[in-house]
Coordinates of C-alpha atoms and ligand atoms in Angstrom, one line a residue:
X1 CA 105.9 -125.6 26.3
X2 CA 109.3 -126.8 26.4
X3 CA 109.8 -126.3 22.4
X4 CA 108.6 -122.3 23.7
X5 CA 111.4 -121.9 26.3
X6 CA 113.9 -123.5 24.0
X7 CA 112.9 -121.0 21.7
X8 CA 112.6 -117.7 24.1
X9 CA 115.9 -118.8 25.2
X10 CA 117.6 -119.1 21.8
X11 CA 116.0 -115.7 20.8
X12 CA 117.7 -114.3 24.4
X13 CA 121.3 -115.4 23.4
X14 CA 120.9 -113.8 19.7
X15 CA 120.1 -110.6 21.6
X16 CA 122.6 -110.8 23.8
X17 CA 125.5 -111.5 21.6
X18 CA 124.0 -109.1 19.2
X19 CA 124.4 -106.7 21.7
X20 CA 128.1 -107.8 22.8
X21 CA 129.1 -107.5 18.8
X22 CA 128.4 -103.4 19.1
X23 CA 131.0 -101.8 20.5
X24 CA 130.4 -98.5 18.5
X25 CA 128.9 -96.0 20.9
X26 CA 127.8 -94.0 17.8
X27 CA 125.6 -97.4 16.2
X28 CA 122.8 -96.5 18.6
X29 CA 123.0 -92.7 18.4
X30 CA 120.0 -91.4 16.5
X31 CA 120.3 -88.4 14.7
X32 CA 116.6 -88.2 12.5
X33 CA 114.2 -86.7 13.1
X34 CA 115.5 -83.6 15.0
X35 CA 113.5 -82.4 17.6
X36 CA 111.0 -79.4 17.7
X37 CA 112.2 -76.4 19.4
X38 CA 109.9 -75.3 22.4
X39 CA 110.5 -72.1 23.9
X40 CA 109.0 -73.1 27.5
X41 CA 106.9 -70.8 29.6
X42 CA 107.8 -68.3 32.2
X43 CA 105.3 -67.5 35.1
X44 CA 101.8 -66.9 33.6
X45 CA 103.6 -67.0 30.2
X46 CA 102.4 -70.4 28.2
X47 CA 105.0 -72.6 25.8
X48 CA 105.8 -70.9 22.3
X49 CA 104.0 -73.7 21.2
X50 CA 100.6 -73.9 23.1
X51 CA 97.4 -72.4 22.0
X52 CA 95.4 -70.0 24.6
X53 CA 92.2 -70.6 25.4
X54 CA 91.6 -68.1 27.8
X55 CA 93.7 -65.1 28.8
X56 CA 91.2 -63.2 30.6
X57 CA 90.5 -60.9 27.4
X58 CA 87.2 -62.5 25.7
X59 CA 85.3 -66.1 25.2
X60 CA 86.4 -66.1 21.8
X61 CA 87.4 -69.8 21.8
X62 CA 84.4 -70.6 23.7
X63 CA 80.9 -70.9 23.6
X64 CA 77.7 -72.1 25.1
X65 CA 77.9 -75.6 25.7
X66 CA 73.7 -75.9 25.5
X67 CA 73.3 -74.2 22.0
X68 CA 76.4 -72.4 21.1
X69 CA 75.7 -69.2 22.1
X70 CA 78.0 -66.7 23.0
X71 CA 79.3 -67.3 26.6
X72 CA 77.6 -64.9 29.4
X73 CA 80.1 -65.8 32.3
X74 CA 81.6 -63.0 33.6
X75 CA 84.8 -61.6 32.8
X76 CA 86.6 -60.0 36.0
X77 CA 89.0 -57.8 34.0
X78 CA 91.9 -59.2 35.9
X79 CA 92.8 -62.0 33.3
X80 CA 90.0 -64.3 34.9
X81 CA 86.8 -65.1 34.8
X82 CA 83.8 -66.7 36.9
X83 CA 80.7 -69.2 36.1
X84 CA 77.7 -67.2 36.1
X85 CA 75.2 -69.7 38.0
X86 CA 72.8 -70.7 35.5
X87 CA 74.5 -69.8 32.4
X88 CA 75.6 -73.0 31.7
X89 CA 78.7 -74.9 31.0
X90 CA 80.7 -73.5 28.3
X91 CA 83.3 -75.7 25.7
X92 CA 85.6 -74.7 23.4
X93 CA 84.6 -74.4 19.9
X94 CA 87.9 -76.2 19.0
X95 CA 87.9 -79.8 19.5
X96 CA 91.0 -82.0 21.1
X97 CA 92.3 -85.5 21.1
X98 CA 95.3 -86.4 23.0
X99 CA 96.4 -83.2 24.9
X100 CA 98.6 -81.4 27.6
X101 CA 96.0 -78.8 29.2
X102 CA 96.6 -76.4 31.4
X103 CA 94.4 -74.6 33.4
X104 CA 94.2 -72.2 36.8
X105 CA 90.8 -72.1 39.5
X106 CA 90.2 -70.1 42.5
X107 CA 87.1 -71.7 44.4
X108 CA 85.2 -68.8 46.2
X109 CA 86.8 -67.2 49.1
X110 CA 83.7 -66.9 50.8
X111 CA 83.0 -70.4 51.9
X112 CA 79.3 -71.7 52.0
X113 CA 77.8 -75.3 51.4
X114 CA 79.8 -78.6 52.6
X115 CA 80.7 -81.5 50.1
X116 CA 79.8 -81.3 46.7
X117 CA 78.1 -78.0 47.4
X118 CA 81.4 -75.9 48.2
X119 CA 83.3 -74.7 44.9
X120 CA 82.3 -77.3 42.6
X121 CA 83.1 -76.9 38.8
X122 CA 84.7 -79.4 36.7
X123 CA 86.6 -79.6 33.7
X124 CA 85.4 -82.3 30.9
X125 CA 88.2 -83.8 28.8
X126 CA 86.4 -84.3 25.3
X127 CA 83.3 -82.7 26.9
X128 CA 82.8 -86.1 28.7
X129 CA 85.2 -87.4 31.0
X130 CA 85.4 -85.3 34.1
X131 CA 88.0 -84.1 36.4
X132 CA 86.3 -82.7 39.3
X133 CA 87.0 -78.9 40.4
X134 CA 85.9 -79.0 44.0
X135 CA 86.8 -76.8 47.3
X136 CA 87.8 -79.9 49.5
X137 CA 90.3 -77.6 52.2
X138 CA 89.2 -79.3 55.2
X139 CA 85.8 -80.0 53.3
X140 CA 84.7 -83.8 53.2
X141 CA 83.3 -85.6 50.5
X142 CA 83.2 -88.9 48.5
X143 CA 86.7 -89.8 47.7
X144 CA 86.4 -90.5 44.3
X145 CA 84.4 -86.9 44.1
X146 CA 86.7 -84.9 45.4
X147 CA 89.2 -82.4 43.9
X148 CA 91.5 -84.0 41.0
X149 CA 89.6 -87.1 41.3
X150 CA 88.4 -88.5 37.8
X151 CA 84.6 -88.2 39.1
X152 CA 83.1 -91.1 40.6
X153 CA 85.7 -93.2 38.9
X154 CA 88.9 -92.7 40.4
X155 CA 90.2 -91.2 43.6
X156 CA 93.1 -89.2 43.6
X157 CA 96.6 -90.4 45.3
X158 CA 96.5 -87.0 47.6
X159 CA 94.5 -83.8 48.4
X160 CA 96.4 -80.6 47.8
X161 CA 94.2 -78.3 47.8
X162 CA 95.0 -74.7 48.5
X163 CA 92.8 -72.6 50.7
X164 CA 89.9 -71.1 49.3
X165 CA 89.9 -68.3 47.1
X166 CA 93.5 -68.9 46.6
X167 CA 94.6 -70.0 42.9
X168 CA 95.4 -73.6 42.2
X169 CA 96.6 -75.1 38.5
X170 CA 95.9 -78.4 37.1
X171 CA 98.3 -79.6 35.0
X172 CA 96.7 -82.1 32.7
X173 CA 98.2 -84.9 30.6
X174 CA 95.7 -86.8 28.4
X175 CA 95.6 -89.8 25.9
X176 CA 92.4 -89.8 24.0
X177 CA 90.7 -93.1 23.9
X178 CA 91.1 -95.1 21.0
X179 CA 88.3 -96.9 18.5
X180 CA 88.6 -99.4 15.9
X181 CA 86.3 -98.8 12.8
X182 CA 83.8 -100.6 14.2
X183 CA 83.4 -98.4 17.1
X184 CA 84.5 -100.7 19.8
X185 CA 86.9 -99.5 22.4
X186 CA 90.6 -100.6 22.0
X187 CA 92.3 -98.7 24.1
X188 CA 90.4 -96.9 27.4
X189 CA 91.7 -93.0 27.9
X190 CA 94.0 -92.6 30.5
X191 CA 95.2 -89.0 32.2
X192 CA 97.8 -87.6 34.8
X193 CA 96.5 -84.8 36.7
X194 CA 99.1 -82.4 38.5
X195 CA 97.3 -80.8 40.8
X196 CA 99.4 -77.6 42.4
X197 CA 102.6 -79.5 41.5
X198 CA 101.5 -82.5 43.1
X199 CA 100.7 -86.0 41.4
X200 CA 96.9 -86.6 42.0
X201 CA 96.4 -88.7 39.2
X202 CA 99.3 -91.0 37.2
X203 CA 98.1 -92.5 34.0
X204 CA 94.7 -93.3 35.3
X205 CA 92.4 -95.5 33.2
X206 CA 89.4 -93.5 32.3
X207 CA 86.5 -96.4 32.6
X208 CA 84.3 -93.8 30.2
X209 CA 82.0 -91.2 30.0
X210 CA 81.5 -89.5 33.1
X211 CA 78.1 -90.6 34.9
X212 CA 76.3 -88.9 37.9
X213 CA 74.1 -91.6 38.4
X214 CA 75.1 -95.7 37.6
X215 CA 78.3 -97.2 35.6
X216 CA 80.2 -95.4 32.8
X217 CA 80.4 -96.6 29.4
X218 CA 82.1 -96.0 26.4
X219 CA 80.7 -94.7 22.9
X220 CA 82.8 -94.3 20.5
X221 CA 83.8 -90.6 19.4
X222 CA 86.3 -88.0 17.5
X223 CA 88.1 -85.1 19.0
X224 CA 85.5 -82.9 21.1
X225 CA 85.9 -79.6 22.9
X226 CA 87.2 -79.5 26.5
X227 CA 84.0 -78.2 29.1
X228 CA 84.1 -75.9 32.0
X229 CA 81.0 -76.9 34.4
X230 CA 78.4 -74.7 35.6
X231 CA 77.4 -76.1 38.9
X232 CA 76.0 -73.1 40.6
X233 CA 79.0 -72.4 42.2
X234 CA 81.2 -68.6 41.6
X235 CA 84.5 -70.7 40.9
X236 CA 86.9 -68.7 38.6
X237 CA 89.4 -69.6 36.0
X238 CA 92.2 -67.8 34.2
X239 CA 95.6 -68.8 31.9
X240 CA 94.0 -71.7 30.3
X241 CA 96.1 -73.4 27.5
X242 CA 96.7 -76.6 25.7
X243 CA 99.4 -78.4 23.6
X244 CA 97.9 -81.0 21.1
X245 CA 100.4 -84.3 21.2
Ligands
MG301 MG1 81.7 -80.9 39.2

């Protein structure tokens, strides 16, 4: 232990000596590689390097999650689409890992049901990890199942829900889990969720695939689609774009 402390102190001394010897501010500037230019979005326009997953015109980037058939959710003709109850979940044809996802959703203006039965849908990252979509405006449910929760795992820091019938935004920053060649988890997935401009999840560790009953348990997987849930409620979506990181 003593030897370790001595070694640590000598190393610390060495670094502070080296640091003291640098007198030219240019010595700590990096000019390569150069940083790629992205034109930022404006209004509903996404950043220039984003992949648009849904702009309201069609479901060409999506398919039915259960049988890969064409999506039959309702296109509203105003840039949005609405869950068609019993049509089932939909998933992107393209698979993703680490990403920045922007998505806008609206729960029904006609409020019916309570707790989990009010404006329920969800966004499954990598087809497995659900960020809950729910109408939690003056609607109590279990805290780790409310809007912007990592469903049944992590409650959001705040409830930033807008009123039913109003458009809301999620900006999601997602780091996929890492597995080694033997399929053993070496780093869990992590997620930051900004709900209507307010941080609801900050670098939250995801404990495994979303389970309705029981505890989550990781199984190795690669890139996978983004899935939107049909929970039987008339939740609408618009302006969905993604940036792979
Ligand atoms: Mg849900």
